[in-house]
Coordinates of C-alpha atoms in Angstrom, one line a residue:
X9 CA -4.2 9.0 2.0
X10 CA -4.6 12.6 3.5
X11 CA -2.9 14.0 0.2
X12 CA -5.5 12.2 -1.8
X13 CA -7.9 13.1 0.6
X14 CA -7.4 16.9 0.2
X15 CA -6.9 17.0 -3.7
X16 CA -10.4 15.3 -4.1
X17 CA -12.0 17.9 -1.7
X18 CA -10.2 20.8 -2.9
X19 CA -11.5 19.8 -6.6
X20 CA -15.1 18.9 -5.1
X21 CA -15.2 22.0 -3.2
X22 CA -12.7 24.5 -3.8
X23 CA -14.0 27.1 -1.3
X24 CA -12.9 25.1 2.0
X25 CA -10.2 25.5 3.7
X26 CA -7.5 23.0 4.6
X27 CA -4.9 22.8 6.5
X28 CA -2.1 19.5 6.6
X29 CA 0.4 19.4 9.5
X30 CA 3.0 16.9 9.2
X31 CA 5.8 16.1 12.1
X32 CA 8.7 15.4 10.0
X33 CA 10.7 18.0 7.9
X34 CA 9.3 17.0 4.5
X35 CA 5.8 15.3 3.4
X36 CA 6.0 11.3 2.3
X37 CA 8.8 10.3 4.5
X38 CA 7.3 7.6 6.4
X39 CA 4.9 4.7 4.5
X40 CA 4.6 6.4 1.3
X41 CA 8.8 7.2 0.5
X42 CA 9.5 5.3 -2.2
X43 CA 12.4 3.6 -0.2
X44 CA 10.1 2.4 2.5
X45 CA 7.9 0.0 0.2
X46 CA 7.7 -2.2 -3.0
X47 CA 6.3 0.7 -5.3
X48 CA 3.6 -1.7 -6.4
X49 CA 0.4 -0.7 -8.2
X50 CA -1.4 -3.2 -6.3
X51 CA -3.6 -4.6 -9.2
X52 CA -3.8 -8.4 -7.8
X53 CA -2.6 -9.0 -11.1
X54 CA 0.8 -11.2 -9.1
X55 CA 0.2 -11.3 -5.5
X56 CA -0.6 -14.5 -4.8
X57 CA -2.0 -13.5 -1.3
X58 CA -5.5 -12.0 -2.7
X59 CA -6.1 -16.0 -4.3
X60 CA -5.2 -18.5 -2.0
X61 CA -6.4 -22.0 -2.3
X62 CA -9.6 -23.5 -0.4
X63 CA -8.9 -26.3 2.0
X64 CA -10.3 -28.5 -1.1
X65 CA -7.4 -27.1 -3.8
X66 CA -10.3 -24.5 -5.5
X67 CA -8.9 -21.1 -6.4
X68 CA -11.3 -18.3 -6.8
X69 CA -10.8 -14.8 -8.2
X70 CA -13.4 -12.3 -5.8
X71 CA -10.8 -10.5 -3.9
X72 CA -8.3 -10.5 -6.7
X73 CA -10.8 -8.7 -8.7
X74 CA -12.4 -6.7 -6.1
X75 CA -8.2 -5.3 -5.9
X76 CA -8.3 -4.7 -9.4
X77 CA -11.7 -2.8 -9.4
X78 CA -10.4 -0.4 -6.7
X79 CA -6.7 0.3 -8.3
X80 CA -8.8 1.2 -11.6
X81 CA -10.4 4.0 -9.9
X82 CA -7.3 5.2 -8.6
X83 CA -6.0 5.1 -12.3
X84 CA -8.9 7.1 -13.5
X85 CA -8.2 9.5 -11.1
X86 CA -4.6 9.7 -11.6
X87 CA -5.6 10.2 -15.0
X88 CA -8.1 12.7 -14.7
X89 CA -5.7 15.0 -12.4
X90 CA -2.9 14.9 -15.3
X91 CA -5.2 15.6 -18.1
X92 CA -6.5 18.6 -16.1
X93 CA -2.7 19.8 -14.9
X94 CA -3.4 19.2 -11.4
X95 CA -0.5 16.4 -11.5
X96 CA 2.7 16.6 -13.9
X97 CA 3.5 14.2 -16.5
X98 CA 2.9 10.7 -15.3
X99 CA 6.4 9.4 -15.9
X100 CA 7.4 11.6 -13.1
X101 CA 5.2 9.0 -10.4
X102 CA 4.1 5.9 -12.2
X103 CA 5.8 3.8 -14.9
X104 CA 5.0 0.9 -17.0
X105 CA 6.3 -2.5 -15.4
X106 CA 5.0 -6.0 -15.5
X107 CA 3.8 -7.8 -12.7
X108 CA 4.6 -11.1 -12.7
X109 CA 4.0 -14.4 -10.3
X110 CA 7.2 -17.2 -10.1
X111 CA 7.1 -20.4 -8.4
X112 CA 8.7 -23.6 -8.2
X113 CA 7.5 -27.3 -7.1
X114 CA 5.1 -29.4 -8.2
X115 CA 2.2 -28.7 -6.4
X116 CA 3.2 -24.6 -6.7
X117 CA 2.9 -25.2 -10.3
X118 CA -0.2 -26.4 -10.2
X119 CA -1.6 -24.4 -7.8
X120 CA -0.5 -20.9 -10.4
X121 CA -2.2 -23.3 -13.3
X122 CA -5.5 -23.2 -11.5
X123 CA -5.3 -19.7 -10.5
X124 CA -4.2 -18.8 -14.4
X125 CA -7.0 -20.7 -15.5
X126 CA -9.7 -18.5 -12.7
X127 CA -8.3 -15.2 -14.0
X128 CA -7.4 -15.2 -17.7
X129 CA -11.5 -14.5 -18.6
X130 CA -11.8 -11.8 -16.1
X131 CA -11.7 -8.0 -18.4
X132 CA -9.3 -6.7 -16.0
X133 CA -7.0 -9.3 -15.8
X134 CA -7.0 -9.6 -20.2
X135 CA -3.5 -10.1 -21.7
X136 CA -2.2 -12.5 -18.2
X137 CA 0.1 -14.7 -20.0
X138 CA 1.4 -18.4 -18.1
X139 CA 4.3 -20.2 -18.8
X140 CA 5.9 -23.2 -17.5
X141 CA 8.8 -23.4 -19.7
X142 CA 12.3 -22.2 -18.7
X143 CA 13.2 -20.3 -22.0
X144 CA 9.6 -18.3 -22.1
X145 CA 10.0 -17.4 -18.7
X146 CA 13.7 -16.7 -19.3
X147 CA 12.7 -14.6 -22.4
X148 CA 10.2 -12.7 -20.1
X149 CA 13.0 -11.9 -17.3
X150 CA 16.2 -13.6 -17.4
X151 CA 17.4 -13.5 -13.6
X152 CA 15.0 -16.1 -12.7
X153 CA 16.6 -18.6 -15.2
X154 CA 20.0 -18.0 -15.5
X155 CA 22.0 -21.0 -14.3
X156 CA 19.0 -22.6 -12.2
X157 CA 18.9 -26.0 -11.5
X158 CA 16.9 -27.6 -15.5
X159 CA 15.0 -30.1 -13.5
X160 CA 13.4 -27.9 -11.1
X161 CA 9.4 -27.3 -12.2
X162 CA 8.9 -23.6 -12.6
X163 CA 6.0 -21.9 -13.6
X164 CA 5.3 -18.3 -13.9
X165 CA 2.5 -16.1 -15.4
X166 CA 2.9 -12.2 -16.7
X167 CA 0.7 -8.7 -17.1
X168 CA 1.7 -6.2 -19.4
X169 CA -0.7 -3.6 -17.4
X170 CA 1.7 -3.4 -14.1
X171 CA 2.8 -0.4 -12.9
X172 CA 6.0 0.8 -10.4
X173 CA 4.4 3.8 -8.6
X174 CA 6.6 6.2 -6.6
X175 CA 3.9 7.1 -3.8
X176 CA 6.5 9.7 -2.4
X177 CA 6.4 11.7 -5.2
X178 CA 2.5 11.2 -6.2
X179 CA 2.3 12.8 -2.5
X180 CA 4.5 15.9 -3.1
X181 CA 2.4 16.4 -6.4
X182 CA -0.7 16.4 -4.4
X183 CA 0.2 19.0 -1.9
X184 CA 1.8 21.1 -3.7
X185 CA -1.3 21.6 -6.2
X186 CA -2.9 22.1 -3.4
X187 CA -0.7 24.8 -1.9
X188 CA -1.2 26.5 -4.9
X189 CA -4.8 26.5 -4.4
X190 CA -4.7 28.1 -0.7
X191 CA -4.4 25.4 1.2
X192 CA -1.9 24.9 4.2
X193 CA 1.5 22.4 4.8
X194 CA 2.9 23.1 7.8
X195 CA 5.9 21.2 8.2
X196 CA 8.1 19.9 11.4
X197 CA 4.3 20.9 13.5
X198 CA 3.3 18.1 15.6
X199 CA -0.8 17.4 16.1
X200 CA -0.3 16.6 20.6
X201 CA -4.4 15.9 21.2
X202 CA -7.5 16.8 20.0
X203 CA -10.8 17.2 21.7
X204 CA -14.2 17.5 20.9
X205 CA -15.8 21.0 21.4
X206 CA -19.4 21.6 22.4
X207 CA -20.1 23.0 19.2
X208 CA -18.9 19.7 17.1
X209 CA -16.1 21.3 16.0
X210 CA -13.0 20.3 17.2
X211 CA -9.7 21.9 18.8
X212 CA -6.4 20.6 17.6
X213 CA -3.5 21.4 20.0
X214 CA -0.4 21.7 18.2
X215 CA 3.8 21.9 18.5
X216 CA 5.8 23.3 16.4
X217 CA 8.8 21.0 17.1
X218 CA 11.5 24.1 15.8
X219 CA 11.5 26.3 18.6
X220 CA 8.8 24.6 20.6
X221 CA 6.2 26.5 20.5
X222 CA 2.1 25.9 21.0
X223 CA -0.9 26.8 19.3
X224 CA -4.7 25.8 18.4
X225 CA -6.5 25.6 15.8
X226 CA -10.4 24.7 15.3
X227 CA -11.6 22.4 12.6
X228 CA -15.0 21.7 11.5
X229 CA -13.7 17.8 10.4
X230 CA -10.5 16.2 10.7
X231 CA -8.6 12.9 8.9
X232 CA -5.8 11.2 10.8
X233 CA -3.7 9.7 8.2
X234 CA -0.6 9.3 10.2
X235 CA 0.5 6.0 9.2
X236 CA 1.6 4.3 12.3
X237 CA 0.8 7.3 14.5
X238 CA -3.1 7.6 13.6
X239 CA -3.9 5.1 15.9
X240 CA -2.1 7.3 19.3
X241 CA -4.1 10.3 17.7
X242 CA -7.1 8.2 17.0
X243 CA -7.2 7.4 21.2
X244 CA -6.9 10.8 21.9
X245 CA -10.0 12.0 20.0
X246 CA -11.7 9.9 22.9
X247 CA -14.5 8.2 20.3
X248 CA -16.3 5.5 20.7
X249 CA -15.8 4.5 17.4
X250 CA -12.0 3.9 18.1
X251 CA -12.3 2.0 21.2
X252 CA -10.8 -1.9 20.5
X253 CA -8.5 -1.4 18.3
X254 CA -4.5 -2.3 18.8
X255 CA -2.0 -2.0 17.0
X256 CA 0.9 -5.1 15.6
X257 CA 3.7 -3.3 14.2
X258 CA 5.8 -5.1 12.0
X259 CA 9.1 -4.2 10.2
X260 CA 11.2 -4.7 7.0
X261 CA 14.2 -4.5 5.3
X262 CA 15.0 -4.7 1.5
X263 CA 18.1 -5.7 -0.6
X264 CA 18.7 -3.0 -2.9
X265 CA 21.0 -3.2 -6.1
X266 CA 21.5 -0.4 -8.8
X267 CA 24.4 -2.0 -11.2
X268 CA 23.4 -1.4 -14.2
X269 CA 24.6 -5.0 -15.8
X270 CA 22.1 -6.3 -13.4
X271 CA 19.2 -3.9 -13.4
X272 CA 18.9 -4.2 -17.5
X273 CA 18.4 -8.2 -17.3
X274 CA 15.1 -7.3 -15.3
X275 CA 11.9 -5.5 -15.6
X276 CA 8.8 -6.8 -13.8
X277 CA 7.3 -6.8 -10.3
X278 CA 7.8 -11.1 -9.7
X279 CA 6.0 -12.1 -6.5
X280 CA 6.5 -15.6 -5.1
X281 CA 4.2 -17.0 -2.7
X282 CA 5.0 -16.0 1.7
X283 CA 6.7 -18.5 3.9
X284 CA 4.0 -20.3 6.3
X285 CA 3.0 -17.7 8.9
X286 CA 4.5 -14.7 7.3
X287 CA 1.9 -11.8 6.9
X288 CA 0.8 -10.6 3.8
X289 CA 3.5 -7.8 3.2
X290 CA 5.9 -10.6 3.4
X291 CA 5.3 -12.0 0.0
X292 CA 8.7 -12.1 -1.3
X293 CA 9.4 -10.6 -4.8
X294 CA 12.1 -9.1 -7.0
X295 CA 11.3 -5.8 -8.4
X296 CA 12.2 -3.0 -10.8
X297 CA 12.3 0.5 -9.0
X298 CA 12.3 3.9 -10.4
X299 CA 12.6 6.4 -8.2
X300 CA 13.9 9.7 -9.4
X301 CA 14.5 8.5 -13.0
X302 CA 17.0 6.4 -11.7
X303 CA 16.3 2.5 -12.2
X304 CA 17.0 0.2 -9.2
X305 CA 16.1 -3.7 -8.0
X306 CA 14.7 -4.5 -4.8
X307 CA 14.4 -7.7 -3.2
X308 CA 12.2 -8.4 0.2
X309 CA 11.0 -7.9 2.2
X310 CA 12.5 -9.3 4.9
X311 CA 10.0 -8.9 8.1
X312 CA 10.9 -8.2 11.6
X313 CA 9.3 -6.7 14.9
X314 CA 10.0 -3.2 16.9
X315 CA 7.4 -1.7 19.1
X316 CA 8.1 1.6 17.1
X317 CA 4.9 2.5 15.0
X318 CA 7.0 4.8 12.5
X319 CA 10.5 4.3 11.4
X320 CA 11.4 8.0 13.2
X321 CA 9.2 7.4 16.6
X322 CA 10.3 5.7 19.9
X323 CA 10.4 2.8 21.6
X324 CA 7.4 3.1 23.8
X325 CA 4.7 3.6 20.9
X326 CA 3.1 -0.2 21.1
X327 CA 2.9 -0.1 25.2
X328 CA 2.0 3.5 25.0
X329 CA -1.0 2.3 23.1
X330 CA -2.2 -0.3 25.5
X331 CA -5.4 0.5 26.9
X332 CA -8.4 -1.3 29.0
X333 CA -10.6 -1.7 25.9
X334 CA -7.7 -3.3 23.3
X335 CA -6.0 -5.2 25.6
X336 CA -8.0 -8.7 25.5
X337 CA -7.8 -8.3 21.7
X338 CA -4.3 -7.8 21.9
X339 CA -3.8 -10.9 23.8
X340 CA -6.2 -12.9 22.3
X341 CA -4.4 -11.8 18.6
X342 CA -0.7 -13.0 20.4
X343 CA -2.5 -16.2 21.6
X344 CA -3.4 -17.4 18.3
X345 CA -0.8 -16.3 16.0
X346 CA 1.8 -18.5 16.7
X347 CA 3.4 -19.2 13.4
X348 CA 3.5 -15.3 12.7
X349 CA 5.7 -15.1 16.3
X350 CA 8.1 -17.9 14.9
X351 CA 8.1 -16.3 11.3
X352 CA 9.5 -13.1 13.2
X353 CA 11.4 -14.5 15.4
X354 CA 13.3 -16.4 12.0
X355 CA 13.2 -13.1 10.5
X356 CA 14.6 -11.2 13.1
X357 CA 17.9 -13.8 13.7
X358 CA 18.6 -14.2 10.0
X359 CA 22.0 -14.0 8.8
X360 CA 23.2 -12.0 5.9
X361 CA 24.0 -15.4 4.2
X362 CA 20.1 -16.7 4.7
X363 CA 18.8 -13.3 3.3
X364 CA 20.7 -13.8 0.0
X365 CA 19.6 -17.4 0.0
X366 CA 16.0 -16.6 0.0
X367 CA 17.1 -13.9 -2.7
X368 CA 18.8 -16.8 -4.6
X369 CA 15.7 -18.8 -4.5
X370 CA 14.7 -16.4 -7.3
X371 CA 17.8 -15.5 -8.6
X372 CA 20.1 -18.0 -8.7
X373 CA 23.6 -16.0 -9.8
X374 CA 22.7 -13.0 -6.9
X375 CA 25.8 -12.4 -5.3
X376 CA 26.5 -10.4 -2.1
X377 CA 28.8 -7.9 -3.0
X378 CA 26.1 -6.6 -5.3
X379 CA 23.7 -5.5 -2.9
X380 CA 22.8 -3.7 -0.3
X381 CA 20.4 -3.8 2.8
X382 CA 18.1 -0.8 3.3
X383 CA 15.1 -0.5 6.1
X384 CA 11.4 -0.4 5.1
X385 CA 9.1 1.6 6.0
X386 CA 7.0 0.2 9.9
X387 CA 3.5 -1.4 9.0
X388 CA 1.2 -1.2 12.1
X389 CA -1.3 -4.3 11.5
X390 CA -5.0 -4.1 12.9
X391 CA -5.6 -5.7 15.7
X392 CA -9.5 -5.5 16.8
X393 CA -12.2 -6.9 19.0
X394 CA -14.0 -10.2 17.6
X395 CA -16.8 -11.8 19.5
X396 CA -16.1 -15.1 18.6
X397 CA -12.2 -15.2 18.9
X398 CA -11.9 -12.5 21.4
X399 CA -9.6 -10.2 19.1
X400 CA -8.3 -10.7 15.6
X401 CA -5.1 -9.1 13.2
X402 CA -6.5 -7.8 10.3
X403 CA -4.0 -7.2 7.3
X404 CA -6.3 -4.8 5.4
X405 CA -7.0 -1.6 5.8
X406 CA -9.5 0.1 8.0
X407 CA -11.3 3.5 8.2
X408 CA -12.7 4.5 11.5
X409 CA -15.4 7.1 11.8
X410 CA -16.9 9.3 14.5
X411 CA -21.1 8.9 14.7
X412 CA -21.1 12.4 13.1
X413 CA -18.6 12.1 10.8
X414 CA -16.5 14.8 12.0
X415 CA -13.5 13.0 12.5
X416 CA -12.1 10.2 10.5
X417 CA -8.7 8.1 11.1
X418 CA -7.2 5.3 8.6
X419 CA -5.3 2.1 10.3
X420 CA -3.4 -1.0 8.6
X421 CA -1.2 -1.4 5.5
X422 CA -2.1 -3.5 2.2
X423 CA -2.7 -2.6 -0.4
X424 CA -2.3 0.6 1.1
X425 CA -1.5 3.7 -1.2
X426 CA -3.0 1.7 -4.3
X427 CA -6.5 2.2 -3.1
X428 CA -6.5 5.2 -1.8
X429 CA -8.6 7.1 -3.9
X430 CA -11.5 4.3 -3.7
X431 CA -10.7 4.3 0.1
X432 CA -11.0 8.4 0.2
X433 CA -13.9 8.6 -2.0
X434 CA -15.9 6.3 0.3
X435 CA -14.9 8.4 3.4
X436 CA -16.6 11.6 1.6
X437 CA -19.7 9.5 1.2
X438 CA -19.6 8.3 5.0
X439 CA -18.5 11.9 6.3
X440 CA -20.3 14.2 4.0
X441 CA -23.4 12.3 3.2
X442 CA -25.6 15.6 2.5
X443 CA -22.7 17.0 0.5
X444 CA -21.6 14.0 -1.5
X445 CA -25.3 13.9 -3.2
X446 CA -23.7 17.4 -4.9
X447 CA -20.5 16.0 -5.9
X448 CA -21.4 12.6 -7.5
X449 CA -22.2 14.4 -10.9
X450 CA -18.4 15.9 -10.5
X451 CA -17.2 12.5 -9.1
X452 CA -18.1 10.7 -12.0
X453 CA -16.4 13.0 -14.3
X454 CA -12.9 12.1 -12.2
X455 CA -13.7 8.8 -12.3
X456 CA -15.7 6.8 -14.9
X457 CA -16.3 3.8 -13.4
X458 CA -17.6 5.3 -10.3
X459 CA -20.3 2.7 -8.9
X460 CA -20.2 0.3 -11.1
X461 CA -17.9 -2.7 -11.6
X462 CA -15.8 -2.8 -14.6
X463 CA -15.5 -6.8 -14.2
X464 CA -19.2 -7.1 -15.0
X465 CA -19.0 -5.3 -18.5
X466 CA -16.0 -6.2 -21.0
X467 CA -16.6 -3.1 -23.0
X468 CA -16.6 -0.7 -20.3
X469 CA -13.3 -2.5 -18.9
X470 CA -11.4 -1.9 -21.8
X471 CA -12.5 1.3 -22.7
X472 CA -11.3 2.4 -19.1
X473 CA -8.1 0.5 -19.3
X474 CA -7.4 2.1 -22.8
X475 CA -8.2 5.7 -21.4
X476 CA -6.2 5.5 -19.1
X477 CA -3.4 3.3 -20.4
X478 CA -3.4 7.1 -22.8
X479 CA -3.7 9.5 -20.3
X480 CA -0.4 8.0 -18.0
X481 CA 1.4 6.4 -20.7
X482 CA 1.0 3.1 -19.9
X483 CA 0.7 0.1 -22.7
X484 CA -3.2 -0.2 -23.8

């Protein structure tokens, strides 16, 4: 988010100055290393999640598409930014990869008919293929259907426009562009507090962690976009804006294989549909990695719970961040989220054996010996005030704003780094409203579709898709 953020200011407005501190040793270590998520271009073109079924069976497409709509404009802008050199070739961060949905049961089955049957009209969504028939769906990926049980119902549908996105290395891309247009990365520097100055600026007190040493620095506006530690920073800021808010973290862990005899029977993103009370980023799927040219399969994720907002903080951030205003939101949220507790709980006392069970469920020949078990990145969930409910977990995303706009914070997880350029672009508009009538005409130029919604004009959809599809070397 803050990489994006600074790429599209330093190409609206090349004459400010900017200046990134991260804590750790190396930028994109936390939510956005490519070892610490699924990689998905979240398109909603298989995550079951952004469709689920009305009490009365329906199945409509509005978030699905509205998903779709923002990942576009983060293609056109990924686009845009190689065409112009400001990013390298596009193999280097996103590849080519179906997306696919698998389920099994009867009433599964029926359920991906229906949703099939909402999507395959919609432009962005042209090309979805479904299948319920073993040797289509074995021809797609073989894994799912190799010696599973022939009178189990299985359906599955498939996109030829998904994408495996290494967000690590769309991150490094962006700063480093941007050190090469003036701007600052300060490394290993820790952001302690900020406060608000009488002037509207404000001070940013700072430690480098080598050496341990202190200084300031004054900003005119400043994004948090700390992952799990923008909420602690948020607090600090003191604004009104961020008073409410709690945070739920919630860990993972993947199984990993990179055998090659394994890796070559499968390439797609398949997502199933969650366990009952697991949160959204617990959709299990099987995917195809690439990470450093090197091809890989993760499966996952498999959820848990530790009070630690980032995988390389401490114990104490989730009662460190307990204050008079979040607090009956927190409990309300722990009152009424029963089944999410009990998912965890399962989660968290789940054998080895039960982890390649699940992973069985969609492979069937999966042994142990082939895999490995890595750690995900932390996912900090919203928690926030709600009148009628007292306090509610939010698994989107949310951007908080000071009244002036000089200070702006992101908090939650999916779809995360997939939307970050529609997410960034509407900051500018809520931050820099005087500005932002300036760089529209320039805006527009990055991104096509800019205002508009590609769903409402099949032309305009497919031109888009096709320009891009070119410009990252993606199929058309």
């Amino acid at each position: 988010m803050s990489a994006t953020l600074g790429t599209l200011i330093k190409q609206l407005q090349p004459d400010w100055s900017i200046q990134v501190y991260e804590r750790l040793g190396d930028v994109a270590e936390e939510s956005s290393n490519p070892w610490n998520n699924a990689g998905t271009g979240h398109a909603a073109l298989c995550e079951l999640n952004y469709m689920p079924a009305a009490a009365d069976g329906s199945v409509t497409a509005d978030k699905a598409v509205s998903i779709n709509e923002q990942f576009q404009i983060s293609r056109q802008l990924w686009a845009h930014l190689v065409t112009t050199g400001v990013l390298p070739e596009p193999e280097k961060f996103i590849n080519p990869t179906p997306h696919m949905t698998f389920v099994h049961g009867k009433a599964n089955v029926a359920y991906l008919k229906k949703r099939f049957e909402v999507l395959k009209d919609q432009p962005l969504f042209a090309g979805m293929e479904y299948s319920d028939d073993p040797a289509v769906i074995g021809e797609w990926t073989p894994l799912l259907t190799k010696k599973r049980n022939p009178r189990q119902k299985i359906a599955a549908t498939r996109s030829d426009m998904g994408t495996d996105v290494d967000f690590g290395a769309l991150t490094k891309f962006y700063l480093d562009d941007l050190v090469k247009q003036g701007a600052g990365v300060h490394r290993n520097t820790q952001v302690t507090n900020l406060t608000k100055r009488e002037d509207g600026t404000w001070n940013v007190k700072l430690l480098r962690l080598v050496g341990q040493t202190r200084s300031e620095v004054n900003a005119r506006f400043v994004f948090v976009g700390a992952g799990g530690g923008a909420l602690a920073l948020l607090q600090h800021s003191g604004i009104p804006e961020a008073k409410g808010f709690g945070g739920f973290p919630i860990s993972g862990q993947f199984l990993k294989t990179s055998n090659p005899k394994i890796v070559a029977q499968h390439q797609a993103k398949v997502y199933g549909k969650a366990a009952v009370g697991a949160p959204p980023m617990s959709v299990p799927h099987l995917d195809t990695r690439v990470v450093d040219g090197e091809t890989s399969l993760l499966f996952g994720p498999y959820a848990g719970f530790t009070p630690k907002f980032l995988k390389s903080s401490t114990w104490f951030d989730l009662p460190f961040s307990i204050r008079a205003h979040n607090i009956v939101p927190m409990l309300a949220v722990g009152m009424s989220n029963f089944d999410l507790v009990k998912y965890l709980v399962g989660e968290l006392l789940a054998s080895r054996t039960k982890k390649m069970k699940a992973l069985q469920e969609f492979m069937p020949t999966a042994k142990s010996e082939d895999w490995e078990l890595i750690t995900a990145g932390q996912r900090v969930q919203v928690m926030k005030k709600d009148e009628k409910k007292g306090g509610v977990l939010q698994f989107g995303t949310e951007v908080i704003t000071s009244a002036d706009g000089s200070i702006a914070g992101l908090l939650g997880a999916s779809p995360g780094a997939s939307t970050a350029a529609p997410i960034m672009v509407d900051l500018l508009a809520r931050c820099f409203p005087r500005e932002y009538v300036a760089w529209e005409s320039k805006l527009r130029t990055m991104i096509p579709s800019l205002g508009t919604k590609l769903s409402d004009n099949p032309e305009a959809a497919a031109t888009s898709l096709a320009a891009t599809a070119k410009a990252l070397h993606l199929p058309a």
